[in-house]
PDB file of C-alpha atoms in Angstrom:
ATOM      1  CA  UNK K  19     105.721 115.096 104.941  1.00  0.00           C
ATOM      2  CA  UNK K  20     104.211 111.836 106.131  1.00  0.00           C
ATOM      3  CA  UNK K  21     100.456 112.331 106.417  1.00  0.00           C
ATOM      4  CA  UNK K  22     100.158 109.607 109.058  1.00  0.00           C
ATOM      5  CA  UNK K  23     102.750 110.817 111.527  1.00  0.00           C
ATOM      6  CA  UNK K  24     102.855 114.499 110.584  1.00  0.00           C
ATOM      7  CA  UNK K  25     106.624 114.410 110.265  1.00  0.00           C
ATOM      8  CA  UNK K  26     109.407 113.795 107.815  1.00  0.00           C
ATOM      9  CA  UNK K  27     111.405 110.628 108.043  1.00  0.00           C
ATOM     10  CA  UNK K  28     113.586 108.173 106.242  1.00  0.00           C
ATOM     11  CA  UNK K  29     112.068 105.849 103.675  1.00  0.00           C
ATOM     12  CA  UNK K  30     111.836 102.883 106.099  1.00  0.00           C
ATOM     13  CA  UNK K  31     110.079 104.989 108.745  1.00  0.00           C
ATOM     14  CA  UNK K  32     107.595 106.524 106.307  1.00  0.00           C
ATOM     15  CA  UNK K  33     106.951 103.126 104.673  1.00  0.00           C
ATOM     16  CA  UNK K  34     106.368 101.558 108.101  1.00  0.00           C
ATOM     17  CA  UNK K  35     103.830 104.256 108.972  1.00  0.00           C
ATOM     18  CA  UNK K  36     102.001 103.586 105.687  1.00  0.00           C
ATOM     19  CA  UNK K  37     102.078  99.822 106.389  1.00  0.00           C
ATOM     20  CA  UNK K  38     100.746 100.354 109.915  1.00  0.00           C
ATOM     21  CA  UNK K  39      97.915 102.515 108.535  1.00  0.00           C
ATOM     22  CA  UNK K  40      97.047  99.872 105.916  1.00  0.00           C
ATOM     23  CA  UNK K  41      98.169 102.016 102.978  1.00  0.00           C
ATOM     24  CA  UNK K  42      99.815 100.206 100.067  1.00  0.00           C
ATOM     25  CA  UNK K  43     102.603 102.192  98.432  1.00  0.00           C
ATOM     26  CA  UNK K  44     104.847 101.965  95.385  1.00  0.00           C
ATOM     27  CA  UNK K  45     108.379 102.994  94.524  1.00  0.00           C
ATOM     28  CA  UNK K  46     108.943 104.984  91.332  1.00  0.00           C
ATOM     29  CA  UNK K  47     112.532 104.648  90.153  1.00  0.00           C
ATOM     30  CA  UNK K  48     114.842 105.459  87.295  1.00  0.00           C
ATOM     31  CA  UNK K  49     117.246 103.277  85.269  1.00  0.00           C
ATOM     32  CA  UNK K  50     118.954 100.114  86.570  1.00  0.00           C
ATOM     33  CA  UNK K  51     116.959 100.081  89.815  1.00  0.00           C
ATOM     34  CA  UNK K  52     118.441  97.663  92.337  1.00  0.00           C
ATOM     35  CA  UNK K  53     121.978  97.811  90.979  1.00  0.00           C
ATOM     36  CA  UNK K  54     124.259  96.352  93.627  1.00  0.00           C
ATOM     37  CA  UNK K  55     121.258  94.946  95.528  1.00  0.00           C
ATOM     38  CA  UNK K  56     121.332  91.332  94.450  1.00  0.00           C
ATOM     39  CA  UNK K  57     120.698  90.045  97.967  1.00  0.00           C
ATOM     40  CA  UNK K  58     117.157  88.987  98.727  1.00  0.00           C
ATOM     41  CA  UNK K  59     116.926  91.400 101.668  1.00  0.00           C
ATOM     42  CA  UNK K  60     116.826  94.350  99.273  1.00  0.00           C
ATOM     43  CA  UNK K  61     113.574  92.922  97.884  1.00  0.00           C
ATOM     44  CA  UNK K  62     112.254  91.640 101.213  1.00  0.00           C
ATOM     45  CA  UNK K  63     112.266  95.017 102.955  1.00  0.00           C
ATOM     46  CA  UNK K  64     109.784  96.839 100.680  1.00  0.00           C
ATOM     47  CA  UNK K  65     107.461  93.834 100.865  1.00  0.00           C
ATOM     48  CA  UNK K  66     107.758  93.655 104.660  1.00  0.00           C
ATOM     49  CA  UNK K  67     107.032  97.383 104.846  1.00  0.00           C
ATOM     50  CA  UNK K  68     103.805  97.010 102.858  1.00  0.00           C
ATOM     51  CA  UNK K  69     104.994  97.950  99.389  1.00  0.00           C
ATOM     52  CA  UNK K  70     103.016  96.697  96.434  1.00  0.00           C
ATOM     53  CA  UNK K  71     105.117  97.571  93.402  1.00  0.00           C
ATOM     54  CA  UNK K  72     108.435  98.857  92.183  1.00  0.00           C
ATOM     55  CA  UNK K  73     107.888 100.811  88.948  1.00  0.00           C
ATOM     56  CA  UNK K  74     111.020 101.867  87.080  1.00  0.00           C
ATOM     57  CA  UNK K  75     112.560 102.652  83.730  1.00  0.00           C
ATOM     58  CA  UNK K  76     114.747  99.522  84.038  1.00  0.00           C
ATOM     59  CA  UNK K  77     115.874  96.933  86.602  1.00  0.00           C
ATOM     60  CA  UNK K  78     119.132  95.345  87.515  1.00  0.00           C
ATOM     61  CA  UNK K  79     118.401  91.752  86.441  1.00  0.00           C
ATOM     62  CA  UNK K  80     118.900  89.842  89.697  1.00  0.00           C
ATOM     63  CA  UNK K  81     117.015  92.410  91.755  1.00  0.00           C
ATOM     64  CA  UNK K  82     113.965  92.149  89.498  1.00  0.00           C
ATOM     65  CA  UNK K  83     113.831  88.383  90.031  1.00  0.00           C
ATOM     66  CA  UNK K  84     114.227  88.786  93.785  1.00  0.00           C
ATOM     67  CA  UNK K  85     111.342  91.265  93.885  1.00  0.00           C
ATOM     68  CA  UNK K  86     109.150  88.745  92.077  1.00  0.00           C
ATOM     69  CA  UNK K  87     110.097  85.999  94.568  1.00  0.00           C
ATOM     70  CA  UNK K  88     108.998  88.310  97.369  1.00  0.00           C
ATOM     71  CA  UNK K  89     105.572  88.826  95.797  1.00  0.00           C
ATOM     72  CA  UNK K  90     106.306  92.393  94.696  1.00  0.00           C
ATOM     73  CA  UNK K  91     105.157  93.763  91.361  1.00  0.00           C
ATOM     74  CA  UNK K  92     108.304  94.515  89.364  1.00  0.00           C
ATOM     75  CA  UNK K  93     107.063  96.813  86.588  1.00  0.00           C
ATOM     76  CA  UNK K  94     108.669  99.032  83.976  1.00  0.00           C
ATOM     77  CA  UNK K  95     107.350 102.002  82.064  1.00  0.00           C
ATOM     78  CA  UNK K  96     106.332 100.841  78.571  1.00  0.00           C
ATOM     79  CA  UNK K  97     107.488 104.309  77.500  1.00  0.00           C
ATOM     80  CA  UNK K  98     110.468 105.253  79.721  1.00  0.00           C
ATOM     81  CA  UNK K  99     109.683 108.958  79.199  1.00  0.00           C
ATOM     82  CA  UNK K 100     106.466 108.511  81.209  1.00  0.00           C
ATOM     83  CA  UNK K 101     108.657 108.540  84.320  1.00  0.00           C
ATOM     84  CA  UNK K 102     108.804 112.327  83.915  1.00  0.00           C
ATOM     85  CA  UNK K 103     105.007 112.627  84.260  1.00  0.00           C
ATOM     86  CA  UNK K 104     105.086 111.619  87.935  1.00  0.00           C
ATOM     87  CA  UNK K 105     105.854 113.477  91.134  1.00  0.00           C
ATOM     88  CA  UNK K 106     106.247 112.441  94.762  1.00  0.00           C
ATOM     89  CA  UNK K 107     102.817 113.798  95.658  1.00  0.00           C
ATOM     90  CA  UNK K 108     100.842 111.733  93.149  1.00  0.00           C
ATOM     91  CA  UNK K 109      98.380 109.089  94.297  1.00  0.00           C
ATOM     92  CA  UNK K 110      98.390 106.048  92.046  1.00  0.00           C
ATOM     93  CA  UNK K 111      96.254 103.058  91.135  1.00  0.00           C
ATOM     94  CA  UNK K 112      97.398 100.011  89.192  1.00  0.00           C
ATOM     95  CA  UNK K 113      94.721  98.662  86.881  1.00  0.00           C
ATOM     96  CA  UNK K 114      94.568  95.255  85.231  1.00  0.00           C
ATOM     97  CA  UNK K 115      95.586  93.029  88.142  1.00  0.00           C
ATOM     98  CA  UNK K 116      92.343  91.027  87.925  1.00  0.00           C
ATOM     99  CA  UNK K 117      93.522  89.768  84.525  1.00  0.00           C
ATOM    100  CA  UNK K 118      97.280  89.841  85.229  1.00  0.00           C
ATOM    101  CA  UNK K 119      98.949  87.483  82.748  1.00  0.00           C
ATOM    102  CA  UNK K 120     102.204  87.065  80.820  1.00  0.00           C
ATOM    103  CA  UNK K 121     102.632  89.611  78.048  1.00  0.00           C
ATOM    104  CA  UNK K 122      99.617  91.700  79.104  1.00  0.00           C
ATOM    105  CA  UNK K 123     100.522  95.210  80.246  1.00  0.00           C
ATOM    106  CA  UNK K 124      99.047  96.938  83.288  1.00  0.00           C
ATOM    107  CA  UNK K 125      97.994 100.570  83.608  1.00  0.00           C
ATOM    108  CA  UNK K 126      99.122 103.096  86.209  1.00  0.00           C
ATOM    109  CA  UNK K 127      96.633 105.888  86.866  1.00  0.00           C
ATOM    110  CA  UNK K 128      98.454 108.836  88.444  1.00  0.00           C
ATOM    111  CA  UNK K 129      96.248 111.386  90.193  1.00  0.00           C
ATOM    112  CA  UNK K 130      98.113 114.663  90.503  1.00  0.00           C
ATOM    113  CA  UNK K 131      97.549 117.269  93.221  1.00  0.00           C
ATOM    114  CA  UNK K 132      96.071 119.695  90.686  1.00  0.00           C
ATOM    115  CA  UNK K 133      93.249 117.230  89.975  1.00  0.00           C
ATOM    116  CA  UNK K 134      94.566 116.016  86.619  1.00  0.00           C
ATOM    117  CA  UNK K 135      95.305 112.379  85.818  1.00  0.00           C
ATOM    118  CA  UNK K 136      97.715 110.501  83.614  1.00  0.00           C
ATOM    119  CA  UNK K 137      97.266 106.913  82.436  1.00  0.00           C
ATOM    120  CA  UNK K 138     100.625 105.232  81.967  1.00  0.00           C
ATOM    121  CA  UNK K 139     101.217 101.827  80.417  1.00  0.00           C
ATOM    122  CA  UNK K 140     103.379  99.465  82.482  1.00  0.00           C
ATOM    123  CA  UNK K 141     105.229  96.412  81.191  1.00  0.00           C
ATOM    124  CA  UNK K 142     106.327  93.331  83.087  1.00  0.00           C
ATOM    125  CA  UNK K 143     108.258  90.136  82.466  1.00  0.00           C
ATOM    126  CA  UNK K 144     106.292  87.825  84.788  1.00  0.00           C
ATOM    127  CA  UNK K 145     105.664  84.257  83.682  1.00  0.00           C
ATOM    128  CA  UNK K 146     102.719  82.147  84.952  1.00  0.00           C
ATOM    129  CA  UNK K 147     104.682  80.779  87.923  1.00  0.00           C
ATOM    130  CA  UNK K 148     105.856  84.227  88.984  1.00  0.00           C
ATOM    131  CA  UNK K 149     102.289  85.551  88.764  1.00  0.00           C
ATOM    132  CA  UNK K 150     101.310  82.792  91.185  1.00  0.00           C
ATOM    133  CA  UNK K 151     104.061  84.041  93.545  1.00  0.00           C
ATOM    134  CA  UNK K 152     102.501  87.513  93.383  1.00  0.00           C
ATOM    135  CA  UNK K 153      98.984  86.194  94.009  1.00  0.00           C
ATOM    136  CA  UNK K 154     100.197  84.146  96.979  1.00  0.00           C
ATOM    137  CA  UNK K 155     102.247  87.028  98.419  1.00  0.00           C
ATOM    138  CA  UNK K 156     105.641  85.420  97.726  1.00  0.00           C
ATOM    139  CA  UNK K 157     107.262  82.245  96.427  1.00  0.00           C
ATOM    140  CA  UNK K 158     107.542  80.993 100.017  1.00  0.00           C
ATOM    141  CA  UNK K 159     103.833  81.572 100.604  1.00  0.00           C
ATOM    142  CA  UNK K 160     103.022  79.576  97.484  1.00  0.00           C
ATOM    143  CA  UNK K 161     105.157  76.683  98.742  1.00  0.00           C
ATOM    144  CA  UNK K 162     103.295  76.866 102.061  1.00  0.00           C
ATOM    145  CA  UNK K 163      99.894  76.894 100.388  1.00  0.00           C
ATOM    146  CA  UNK K 164     100.812  73.947  98.196  1.00  0.00           C
ATOM    147  CA  UNK K 165     102.306  71.995 101.097  1.00  0.00           C
ATOM    148  CA  UNK K 166      99.138  72.599 103.117  1.00  0.00           C
ATOM    149  CA  UNK K 167      96.976  71.415 100.242  1.00  0.00           C
ATOM    150  CA  UNK K 168      99.181  68.359  99.827  1.00  0.00           C
ATOM    151  CA  UNK K 169      99.304  67.857 103.611  1.00  0.00           C
ATOM    152  CA  UNK K 170     103.092  67.964 103.616  1.00  0.00           C
ATOM    153  CA  UNK K 171     105.250  68.465 106.695  1.00  0.00           C
ATOM    154  CA  UNK K 172     106.441  72.027 106.040  1.00  0.00           C
ATOM    155  CA  UNK K 173     104.719  73.648 109.016  1.00  0.00           C
ATOM    156  CA  UNK K 174     107.919  75.125 110.470  1.00  0.00           C
ATOM    157  CA  UNK K 175     108.805  76.750 107.165  1.00  0.00           C
ATOM    158  CA  UNK K 176     105.325  78.109 106.630  1.00  0.00           C
ATOM    159  CA  UNK K 177     104.869  79.956 109.900  1.00  0.00           C
ATOM    160  CA  UNK K 178     107.813  82.242 109.128  1.00  0.00           C
ATOM    161  CA  UNK K 179     105.743  84.448 106.842  1.00  0.00           C
ATOM    162  CA  UNK K 180     102.530  85.698 108.385  1.00  0.00           C
ATOM    163  CA  UNK K 181     101.265  87.515 105.291  1.00  0.00           C
TER     164      UNK K 181
END
């Protein structure tokens, strides 16, 4: 049940209600997440709907890169069995973003309904440039920021993304 609208709905509707309420959300997925979703729209939609991260056992290669370009955190369980510790009612925090860097894992803190918590190590394959995409909100945003700083004529391109 969606706590903001008081009703059930499809993933896009629930995600939109979270976005509209200012709630960041994550996707927890299994193996080969994004298989068959190599188009950039598959990565654009969760970002547009206010998603912060996609956390999975494994990614389809092209989809992972597209998520990164869209400024989404593409993360995997350091121990794939940790996937089984989570449920759809958990509230989560991602720790370590203030020092996000290549090769340095992040931590998911899952707060379960019964009051218990699990700390789960998350891996990533971001390089320095891709981390800058995340910090800027997307690769396009980074281009816009840089063009503004360099006083380039990319104004039309940069107003597309209001993030």
